Amino acid sequence: MSDRPSYIREFMRGILRDNPIFCLILGLCPTLAVTTSLENGLGMGIAVIFVLTGSNLIISILRWQIPAIVRIPSFIVVIATFVTVVDMTMAAFLPPLHRALGIYIPLITVNCIVLGRAEAYASRNPPALSVVDGLGIGMGFTLALVLIGSIRELLGTGMISFMGSTLLQINIEPAMLMILPPGAFFIIGLLMGLSNLIRNRKGG
Amino acid sequence: MESLTAIVLSGIFINNFILVRFLGLCPFFGVSKETKSALGMSAAVIFVMVLSTVATWIVYTYVLTPLGITFLVTISFILIIATLVQFVEFVIRKYSPPLYRALGIYLPLITTNCAVFGSTLLNVKESYSFAQSIVFSCSSGIGFGMMLLIMSGIREKLELSDVPESMKGVPIAFIIAGILSIVFMKYFGRIAL
């Protein structure tokens, strides 16, 4: 970053060039486990955005106070605190979603994306930029989850429903396989291949 | 009350950590390029998993539950695991240099391994007894190691095969994992316990 970094560029970088799933291959466990439907994917994505933005902000504010030698444990404590907040909030206000996401909510703590951003970005950049970075990376993650969730739900059940209403319905024989674990591996493998293909074309 | 045999079968095959529960995928795709590192990684994971299960079970039963602060489960477990990994690293480095050379580089990675953290959380969620917890974490660690070995074997062969340019590396590994997952579900998914 030579000149003054623009906030919009930082935000878009998280969504496109540094998309955590397709480009950096980070945070895979929740990606595969919770993307059985659009709603679950979105719920997980929002939880990650909150944790990522919050922990980036706090770590960036504290970046001169945290001694380098204990930085990783300190980051983990900050992250785990935000995860606990999300976990309890979701259990109180969205019990069905909380049940569907299960242990994958506490597992956000060990999600490599969150710790990775804390280490690579928030610990060396000012708070405002770190928040934007958290939002951008979080959005990129959420978009990927929503995309994978929608494809799996569409192919697996023949329709996409959101908040009780049907968004899209196609006339196919539902392939149960898609909402079972193997479907997750296939869809993500193919999407990654596609994103590589597009990037290679662009790169010339 | 689940029998111990049921827990072993479920941990290794039916609810395989990688293929069914999706835990520990980062090392699964990260260190499955060659068999040797896959072996080291799985040994380290099984070792840390059992140790951290013992530690977290004791803390959960005798500290968190009596004090009524079970909502601190996430923070306390992750700290226990992180401390334990550091501790194990020191001990192994001091007393067994050959073992340290074999496992050393994998240990720091394990702190943020969702398989270890996930198994301690699942023990709490299923309210397993002490013996059940240990059997569960040991067998799911073995399930994890087994998949890592199978995958590394396949990927070593894959180096020689003609894969489309954009599917090389991780994408093709995902497709293979999908196929393995189908096999596992067909063979073991029907076993009712």
Short mmCIF file of C-alpha atoms in Angstrom, two decimals:
data_model
loop_
_atom_site.label_atom_id
_atom_site.label_comp_id
_atom_site.label_asym_id
_atom_site.label_seq_id
_atom_site.Cartn_x
_atom_site.Cartn_y
_atom_site.Cartn_z
CA MET A 1 0.00 0.00 0.00
CA SER A 2 2.03 2.96 -1.24
CA ASP A 3 -0.53 5.77 -1.53
CA ARG A 4 -3.49 6.43 0.71
CA PRO A 5 -5.63 3.28 0.56
CA SER A 6 -9.23 3.92 -0.36
CA TYR A 7 -11.91 2.34 1.75
CA ILE A 8 -13.91 1.14 -1.21
CA ARG A 9 -10.92 -0.60 -2.72
CA GLU A 10 -10.17 -2.35 0.56
CA PHE A 11 -13.80 -3.48 0.76
CA MET A 12 -13.95 -4.82 -2.79
CA ARG A 13 -10.61 -6.59 -2.40
CA GLY A 14 -12.16 -8.87 0.21
CA ILE A 15 -15.01 -9.78 -2.08
CA LEU A 16 -13.10 -10.37 -5.29
CA ARG A 17 -9.32 -10.71 -5.31
CA ASP A 18 -8.93 -12.06 -1.78
CA ASN A 19 -12.17 -13.99 -1.57
CA PRO A 20 -11.51 -16.24 1.42
CA ILE A 21 -13.12 -19.36 0.01
CA PHE A 22 -12.26 -19.42 -3.67
CA CYS A 23 -8.91 -17.68 -3.67
CA LEU A 24 -7.34 -18.10 -0.26
CA ILE A 25 -8.93 -21.50 0.56
CA LEU A 26 -9.51 -20.60 4.19
CA GLY A 27 -12.34 -21.37 6.56
CA LEU A 28 -13.46 -24.50 4.82
CA CYS A 29 -15.15 -26.40 7.63
CA PRO A 30 -18.22 -24.19 8.12
CA THR A 31 -18.38 -23.60 4.37
CA LEU A 32 -19.09 -27.22 3.70
CA ALA A 33 -21.05 -28.04 6.79
CA VAL A 34 -23.68 -25.31 6.93
CA THR A 35 -24.35 -24.64 3.26
CA THR A 36 -27.24 -27.07 2.96
CA SER A 37 -29.56 -24.14 2.27
CA LEU A 38 -29.46 -20.43 1.47
CA GLU A 39 -30.77 -19.46 4.90
CA ASN A 40 -28.15 -21.43 6.84
CA GLY A 41 -25.38 -20.07 4.65
CA LEU A 42 -26.58 -16.52 5.17
CA GLY A 43 -26.90 -16.98 8.93
CA MET A 44 -23.37 -18.33 9.17
CA GLY A 45 -22.07 -15.53 6.95
CA ILE A 46 -23.63 -12.81 9.10
CA ALA A 47 -22.21 -14.39 12.25
CA VAL A 48 -18.75 -14.42 10.68
CA ILE A 49 -19.06 -10.79 9.49
CA PHE A 50 -19.91 -9.73 13.03
CA VAL A 51 -17.06 -11.67 14.63
CA LEU A 52 -14.55 -10.61 11.99
CA THR A 53 -15.44 -6.91 12.10
CA GLY A 54 -15.60 -6.80 15.89
CA SER A 55 -12.36 -8.66 16.48
CA ASN A 56 -10.55 -6.68 13.76
CA LEU A 57 -11.65 -3.45 15.45
CA ILE A 58 -10.59 -4.47 18.95
CA ILE A 59 -7.29 -6.02 17.87
CA SER A 60 -6.45 -3.00 15.75
CA ILE A 61 -7.14 -0.63 18.68
CA LEU A 62 -5.01 -2.78 20.98
CA ARG A 63 -2.25 -3.41 18.45
CA TRP A 64 0.36 -1.32 20.35
CA GLN A 65 -0.61 -2.82 23.72
CA ILE A 66 -0.45 -6.52 22.87
CA PRO A 67 3.13 -7.83 23.26
CA ALA A 68 4.23 -9.69 20.15
CA ILE A 69 5.10 -12.85 22.02
CA VAL A 70 1.58 -13.48 23.33
CA ARG A 71 -0.28 -12.03 20.38
CA ILE A 72 -1.84 -15.26 19.10
CA PRO A 73 -3.43 -16.22 22.47
CA SER A 74 -4.63 -12.64 22.91
CA PHE A 75 -6.21 -12.63 19.46
CA ILE A 76 -7.90 -15.94 20.21
CA VAL A 77 -9.39 -14.60 23.45
CA VAL A 78 -10.79 -11.52 21.68
CA ILE A 79 -12.23 -13.68 18.91
CA ALA A 80 -13.69 -16.24 21.35
CA THR A 81 -15.42 -13.41 23.22
CA PHE A 82 -17.16 -12.20 20.08
CA VAL A 83 -18.08 -15.77 19.17
CA THR A 84 -19.67 -16.27 22.59
CA VAL A 85 -21.68 -13.07 22.07
CA VAL A 86 -22.94 -14.31 18.69
CA ASP A 87 -23.67 -17.75 20.10
CA MET A 88 -25.78 -16.44 22.97
CA THR A 89 -27.56 -13.81 20.87
CA MET A 90 -28.49 -16.37 18.26
CA ALA A 91 -29.67 -18.87 20.88
CA ALA A 92 -31.94 -16.18 22.33
CA PHE A 93 -33.43 -14.67 19.18
CA LEU A 94 -33.07 -17.27 16.41
CA PRO A 95 -33.34 -20.70 18.05
CA PRO A 96 -34.05 -22.68 14.83
CA LEU A 97 -30.99 -21.23 13.09
CA HIS A 98 -28.92 -21.83 16.21
CA ARG A 99 -29.97 -25.47 16.20
CA ALA A 100 -29.22 -25.82 12.49
CA LEU A 101 -25.72 -24.34 12.81
CA GLY A 102 -24.97 -26.32 16.00
CA ILE A 103 -21.34 -26.63 16.97
CA TYR A 104 -20.22 -24.68 13.91
CA ILE A 105 -20.95 -21.41 15.73
CA PRO A 106 -18.34 -21.99 18.49
CA LEU A 107 -16.07 -23.31 15.76
CA ILE A 108 -15.87 -19.82 14.24
CA THR A 109 -13.21 -19.27 16.92
CA VAL A 110 -10.80 -21.58 15.15
CA ASN A 111 -11.81 -20.43 11.70
CA CYS A 112 -8.56 -19.61 9.94
CA ILE A 113 -10.12 -16.57 8.24
CA VAL A 114 -10.75 -14.69 11.47
CA LEU A 115 -7.37 -15.40 13.04
CA GLY A 116 -5.69 -14.89 9.68
CA ARG A 117 -7.11 -11.41 9.23
CA ALA A 118 -6.26 -10.49 12.82
CA GLU A 119 -2.65 -11.52 12.27
CA ALA A 120 -2.18 -10.33 8.70
CA TYR A 121 -4.21 -7.14 8.70
CA ALA A 122 -5.70 -5.85 11.94
CA SER A 123 -2.45 -6.05 13.91
CA ARG A 124 -0.71 -3.65 11.53
CA ASN A 125 -3.43 -1.28 10.29
CA PRO A 126 -5.51 1.50 11.89
CA PRO A 127 -8.98 0.67 13.27
CA ALA A 128 -11.09 2.21 10.49
CA LEU A 129 -9.28 0.32 7.74
CA SER A 130 -9.41 -2.89 9.77
CA VAL A 131 -13.16 -2.61 10.14
CA VAL A 132 -13.51 -2.13 6.39
CA ASP A 133 -11.23 -5.11 5.79
CA GLY A 134 -13.34 -7.21 8.18
CA LEU A 135 -16.53 -6.17 6.42
CA GLY A 136 -15.06 -6.88 2.98
CA ILE A 137 -13.62 -10.28 3.79
CA GLY A 138 -16.79 -11.14 5.72
CA MET A 139 -18.95 -10.13 2.75
CA GLY A 140 -16.82 -12.21 0.41
CA PHE A 141 -17.22 -15.18 2.72
CA THR A 142 -20.98 -14.63 3.03
CA LEU A 143 -21.47 -14.31 -0.72
CA ALA A 144 -19.59 -17.56 -1.27
CA LEU A 145 -21.69 -19.30 1.39
CA VAL A 146 -24.93 -17.96 -0.07
CA LEU A 147 -23.89 -19.01 -3.57
CA ILE A 148 -22.96 -22.54 -2.50
CA GLY A 149 -26.04 -22.80 -0.26
CA SER A 150 -28.39 -21.73 -3.05
CA ILE A 151 -26.92 -24.13 -5.59
CA ARG A 152 -27.10 -27.05 -3.16
CA GLU A 153 -30.63 -26.21 -2.04
CA LEU A 154 -31.82 -25.75 -5.62
CA LEU A 155 -30.37 -29.02 -6.88
CA GLY A 156 -31.14 -30.95 -3.72
CA THR A 157 -34.75 -29.93 -3.14
CA GLY A 158 -35.76 -28.33 -6.42
CA MET A 159 -36.44 -24.93 -4.89
CA ILE A 160 -34.93 -22.13 -2.83
CA SER A 161 -36.92 -20.94 0.15
CA PHE A 162 -36.15 -17.96 2.32
CA MET A 163 -38.02 -16.92 5.48
CA GLY A 164 -40.84 -19.31 4.65
CA SER A 165 -41.47 -18.12 1.09
CA THR A 166 -40.28 -19.79 -2.09
CA LEU A 167 -37.88 -17.65 -4.09
CA LEU A 168 -37.24 -19.91 -7.02
CA GLN A 169 -38.54 -23.25 -8.15
CA ILE A 170 -37.33 -25.44 -10.99
CA ASN A 171 -38.88 -28.56 -12.35
CA ILE A 172 -36.23 -31.20 -11.74
CA GLU A 173 -36.02 -34.42 -9.86
CA PRO A 174 -34.39 -33.40 -6.55
CA ALA A 175 -30.96 -34.96 -6.12
CA MET A 176 -30.74 -35.71 -2.42
CA LEU A 177 -27.01 -36.18 -2.85
CA MET A 178 -26.54 -32.43 -3.17
CA ILE A 179 -27.68 -31.61 0.34
CA LEU A 180 -25.72 -34.54 1.75
CA PRO A 181 -21.98 -34.14 2.41
CA PRO A 182 -20.71 -35.36 -1.01
CA GLY A 183 -22.66 -32.58 -2.76
CA ALA A 184 -20.76 -29.97 -0.78
CA PHE A 185 -17.39 -31.32 -1.91
CA PHE A 186 -18.45 -31.50 -5.57
CA ILE A 187 -19.98 -28.02 -5.72
CA ILE A 188 -17.04 -26.33 -4.02
CA GLY A 189 -14.52 -28.24 -6.13
CA LEU A 190 -16.28 -27.21 -9.32
CA LEU A 191 -16.71 -23.57 -8.23
CA MET A 192 -13.02 -23.34 -7.34
CA GLY A 193 -12.09 -24.80 -10.71
CA LEU A 194 -14.36 -22.24 -12.38
CA SER A 195 -12.85 -19.34 -10.48
CA ASN A 196 -9.33 -20.56 -11.39
CA LEU A 197 -10.39 -20.78 -15.02
CA ILE A 198 -11.71 -17.21 -15.04
CA ARG A 199 -8.59 -15.94 -13.30
CA ASN A 200 -6.29 -17.72 -15.75
CA ARG A 201 -8.17 -16.26 -18.71
CA LYS A 202 -7.90 -12.76 -17.24
CA GLY A 203 -4.24 -13.21 -16.42
CA GLY A 204 -3.65 -14.06 -20.09
CA MET B 1 -26.22 -44.70 26.95
CA GLU B 2 -24.22 -45.52 23.87
CA SER B 3 -21.95 -48.54 24.07
CA LEU B 4 -18.24 -47.99 23.54
CA THR B 5 -18.24 -50.14 20.38
CA ALA B 6 -20.92 -47.91 18.90
CA ILE B 7 -18.84 -44.84 19.68
CA VAL B 8 -15.75 -46.33 18.05
CA LEU B 9 -17.62 -47.32 14.88
CA SER B 10 -19.38 -44.00 14.68
CA GLY B 11 -16.18 -42.02 15.27
CA ILE B 12 -14.12 -43.82 12.67
CA PHE B 13 -16.64 -44.61 9.94
CA ILE B 14 -20.23 -43.47 10.24
CA ASN B 15 -19.67 -39.93 11.42
CA ASN B 16 -16.19 -39.60 10.00
CA PHE B 17 -14.83 -36.24 11.03
CA ILE B 18 -13.73 -35.18 7.58
CA LEU B 19 -16.31 -36.66 5.26
CA VAL B 20 -19.47 -36.32 7.30
CA ARG B 21 -18.90 -33.72 9.98
CA PHE B 22 -16.54 -31.54 7.94
CA LEU B 23 -14.07 -30.95 10.75
CA GLY B 24 -10.36 -30.50 10.16
CA LEU B 25 -10.62 -29.73 6.47
CA CYS B 26 -7.78 -27.20 6.35
CA PRO B 27 -5.09 -29.76 7.25
CA PHE B 28 -6.96 -32.34 5.17
CA PHE B 29 -6.36 -30.28 2.03
CA GLY B 30 -3.20 -28.59 3.26
CA VAL B 31 -0.96 -31.47 4.35
CA SER B 32 -2.34 -34.33 2.28
CA LYS B 33 0.15 -33.85 -0.54
CA GLU B 34 2.53 -36.57 0.64
CA THR B 35 2.11 -39.63 2.81
CA LYS B 36 4.93 -38.85 5.20
CA SER B 37 3.58 -35.52 6.38
CA ALA B 38 0.07 -36.96 6.49
CA LEU B 39 1.29 -39.61 8.93
CA GLY B 40 3.01 -37.04 11.14
CA MET B 41 -0.01 -34.77 11.14
CA SER B 42 -2.47 -37.52 12.03
CA ALA B 43 -0.28 -38.80 14.86
CA ALA B 44 -0.04 -35.28 16.27
CA VAL B 45 -3.79 -34.76 15.97
CA ILE B 46 -4.70 -38.02 17.73
CA PHE B 47 -2.22 -37.26 20.51
CA VAL B 48 -3.42 -33.69 21.14
CA MET B 49 -7.07 -34.66 20.73
CA VAL B 50 -6.96 -37.26 23.50
CA LEU B 51 -4.94 -35.02 25.82
CA SER B 52 -7.21 -32.04 25.33
CA THR B 53 -10.29 -34.21 25.80
CA VAL B 54 -8.98 -35.28 29.19
CA ALA B 55 -8.19 -31.69 30.19
CA THR B 56 -11.42 -30.13 28.93
CA TRP B 57 -13.57 -32.88 30.42
CA ILE B 58 -12.07 -32.30 33.86
CA VAL B 59 -12.41 -28.52 33.59
CA TYR B 60 -15.98 -28.73 32.29
CA THR B 61 -17.19 -31.20 34.92
CA TYR B 62 -15.37 -29.87 37.98
CA VAL B 63 -15.02 -26.15 37.26
CA LEU B 64 -17.50 -24.83 34.71
CA THR B 65 -20.57 -26.86 35.70
CA PRO B 66 -20.43 -26.37 39.52
CA LEU B 67 -19.85 -22.64 39.07
CA GLY B 68 -22.66 -22.35 36.52
CA ILE B 69 -20.47 -20.66 33.93
CA THR B 70 -20.89 -23.16 31.11
CA PHE B 71 -21.34 -20.25 28.67
CA LEU B 72 -17.57 -19.74 28.92
CA VAL B 73 -17.09 -23.08 27.19
CA THR B 74 -15.73 -21.60 23.95
CA ILE B 75 -13.16 -19.32 25.57
CA SER B 76 -11.97 -21.79 28.20
CA PHE B 77 -11.68 -24.75 25.82
CA ILE B 78 -9.71 -22.86 23.21
CA LEU B 79 -7.34 -21.54 25.89
CA ILE B 80 -6.87 -25.03 27.32
CA ILE B 81 -6.08 -26.42 23.89
CA ALA B 82 -3.67 -23.61 23.06
CA THR B 83 -1.84 -23.99 26.37
CA LEU B 84 -1.73 -27.74 26.07
CA VAL B 85 -0.26 -27.61 22.58
CA GLN B 86 2.49 -25.27 23.78
CA PHE B 87 3.15 -27.48 26.77
CA VAL B 88 3.31 -30.66 24.71
CA GLU B 89 5.70 -28.94 22.34
CA PHE B 90 8.06 -28.02 25.20
CA VAL B 91 7.93 -31.48 26.75
CA ILE B 92 8.53 -33.31 23.49
CA ARG B 93 11.37 -30.98 22.53
CA LYS B 94 13.07 -31.58 25.89
CA TYR B 95 12.61 -35.31 26.27
CA SER B 96 12.31 -36.77 22.79
CA PRO B 97 14.12 -34.83 20.04
CA PRO B 98 13.42 -37.49 17.37
CA LEU B 99 9.69 -37.32 18.09
CA TYR B 100 9.92 -33.53 18.06
CA ARG B 101 11.53 -33.58 14.63
CA ALA B 102 8.72 -35.80 13.37
CA LEU B 103 5.76 -33.98 14.95
CA GLY B 104 7.18 -30.56 15.81
CA ILE B 105 6.14 -28.58 12.78
CA TYR B 106 2.57 -29.87 12.97
CA LEU B 107 1.95 -29.00 16.59
CA PRO B 108 1.47 -25.21 16.27
CA LEU B 109 -1.00 -25.82 13.44
CA ILE B 110 -3.15 -27.93 15.70
CA THR B 111 -4.23 -25.09 17.96
CA THR B 112 -6.50 -23.80 15.25
CA ASN B 113 -7.51 -27.23 14.04
CA CYS B 114 -11.28 -27.49 14.16
CA ALA B 115 -11.07 -31.27 14.58
CA VAL B 116 -9.52 -30.97 18.03
CA PHE B 117 -11.77 -28.14 19.19
CA GLY B 118 -14.79 -29.80 17.59
CA SER B 119 -14.23 -33.12 19.34
CA THR B 120 -14.07 -31.43 22.76
CA LEU B 121 -17.28 -29.53 21.98
CA LEU B 122 -19.03 -32.66 20.76
CA ASN B 123 -18.11 -34.47 23.97
CA VAL B 124 -19.89 -31.77 25.94
CA LYS B 125 -22.84 -31.67 23.56
CA GLU B 126 -23.39 -35.43 23.73
CA SER B 127 -22.72 -35.39 27.49
CA TYR B 128 -20.34 -38.34 27.28
CA SER B 129 -18.84 -39.83 30.42
CA PHE B 130 -15.07 -39.67 30.94
CA ALA B 131 -14.39 -43.06 29.36
CA GLN B 132 -16.78 -42.38 26.49
CA SER B 133 -15.13 -39.02 25.79
CA ILE B 134 -11.69 -40.55 25.54
CA VAL B 135 -12.91 -43.37 23.30
CA PHE B 136 -14.77 -40.90 21.13
CA SER B 137 -11.87 -38.52 20.66
CA CYS B 138 -9.42 -41.35 20.05
CA SER B 139 -11.61 -43.01 17.43
CA SER B 140 -12.47 -39.78 15.66
CA GLY B 141 -8.77 -38.97 15.59
CA ILE B 142 -8.13 -42.34 13.99
CA GLY B 143 -10.91 -41.67 11.48
CA PHE B 144 -9.28 -38.34 10.67
CA GLY B 145 -5.84 -39.90 10.27
CA MET B 146 -7.20 -42.67 8.09
CA MET B 147 -8.80 -40.21 5.67
CA LEU B 148 -5.64 -38.11 5.59
CA LEU B 149 -3.60 -41.17 4.64
CA ILE B 150 -6.05 -42.34 1.97
CA MET B 151 -6.17 -38.85 0.51
CA SER B 152 -2.40 -38.43 0.47
CA GLY B 153 -2.00 -41.76 -1.31
CA ILE B 154 -4.48 -40.71 -3.97
CA ARG B 155 -2.92 -37.28 -4.38
CA GLU B 156 0.54 -38.76 -4.85
CA LYS B 157 -0.81 -40.83 -7.75
CA LEU B 158 -2.68 -37.80 -9.03
CA GLU B 159 0.59 -35.95 -9.61
CA LEU B 160 1.16 -38.19 -12.61
CA SER B 161 -2.29 -37.93 -14.13
CA ASP B 162 -3.59 -35.48 -16.66
CA VAL B 163 -5.84 -33.03 -14.83
CA PRO B 164 -7.30 -29.93 -16.54
CA GLU B 165 -5.17 -26.88 -15.73
CA SER B 166 -7.76 -25.01 -13.68
CA MET B 167 -8.78 -28.08 -11.67
CA LYS B 168 -5.23 -28.87 -10.52
CA GLY B 169 -4.44 -28.98 -6.81
CA VAL B 170 -7.23 -28.25 -4.39
CA PRO B 171 -10.28 -28.33 -6.72
CA ILE B 172 -9.59 -31.89 -7.87
CA ALA B 173 -8.91 -32.87 -4.26
CA PHE B 174 -12.41 -31.67 -3.43
CA ILE B 175 -13.95 -33.80 -6.18
CA ILE B 176 -12.04 -36.83 -4.88
CA ALA B 177 -13.22 -36.11 -1.34
CA GLY B 178 -16.76 -36.02 -2.69
CA ILE B 179 -16.36 -39.45 -4.28
CA LEU B 180 -14.83 -40.83 -1.07
CA SER B 181 -17.72 -39.34 0.85
CA ILE B 182 -20.25 -41.14 -1.34
CA VAL B 183 -18.40 -44.41 -0.77
CA PHE B 184 -18.44 -43.87 2.99
CA MET B 185 -22.10 -42.96 3.10
CA LYS B 186 -23.12 -45.95 0.99
CA TYR B 187 -21.08 -48.43 3.00
CA PHE B 188 -21.50 -47.18 6.51
CA GLY B 189 -24.46 -44.79 6.41
CA ARG B 190 -26.99 -47.61 6.62
CA ILE B 191 -25.63 -49.15 9.79
CA ALA B 192 -28.16 -48.28 12.44
CA LEU B 193 -26.81 -48.06 15.93
#
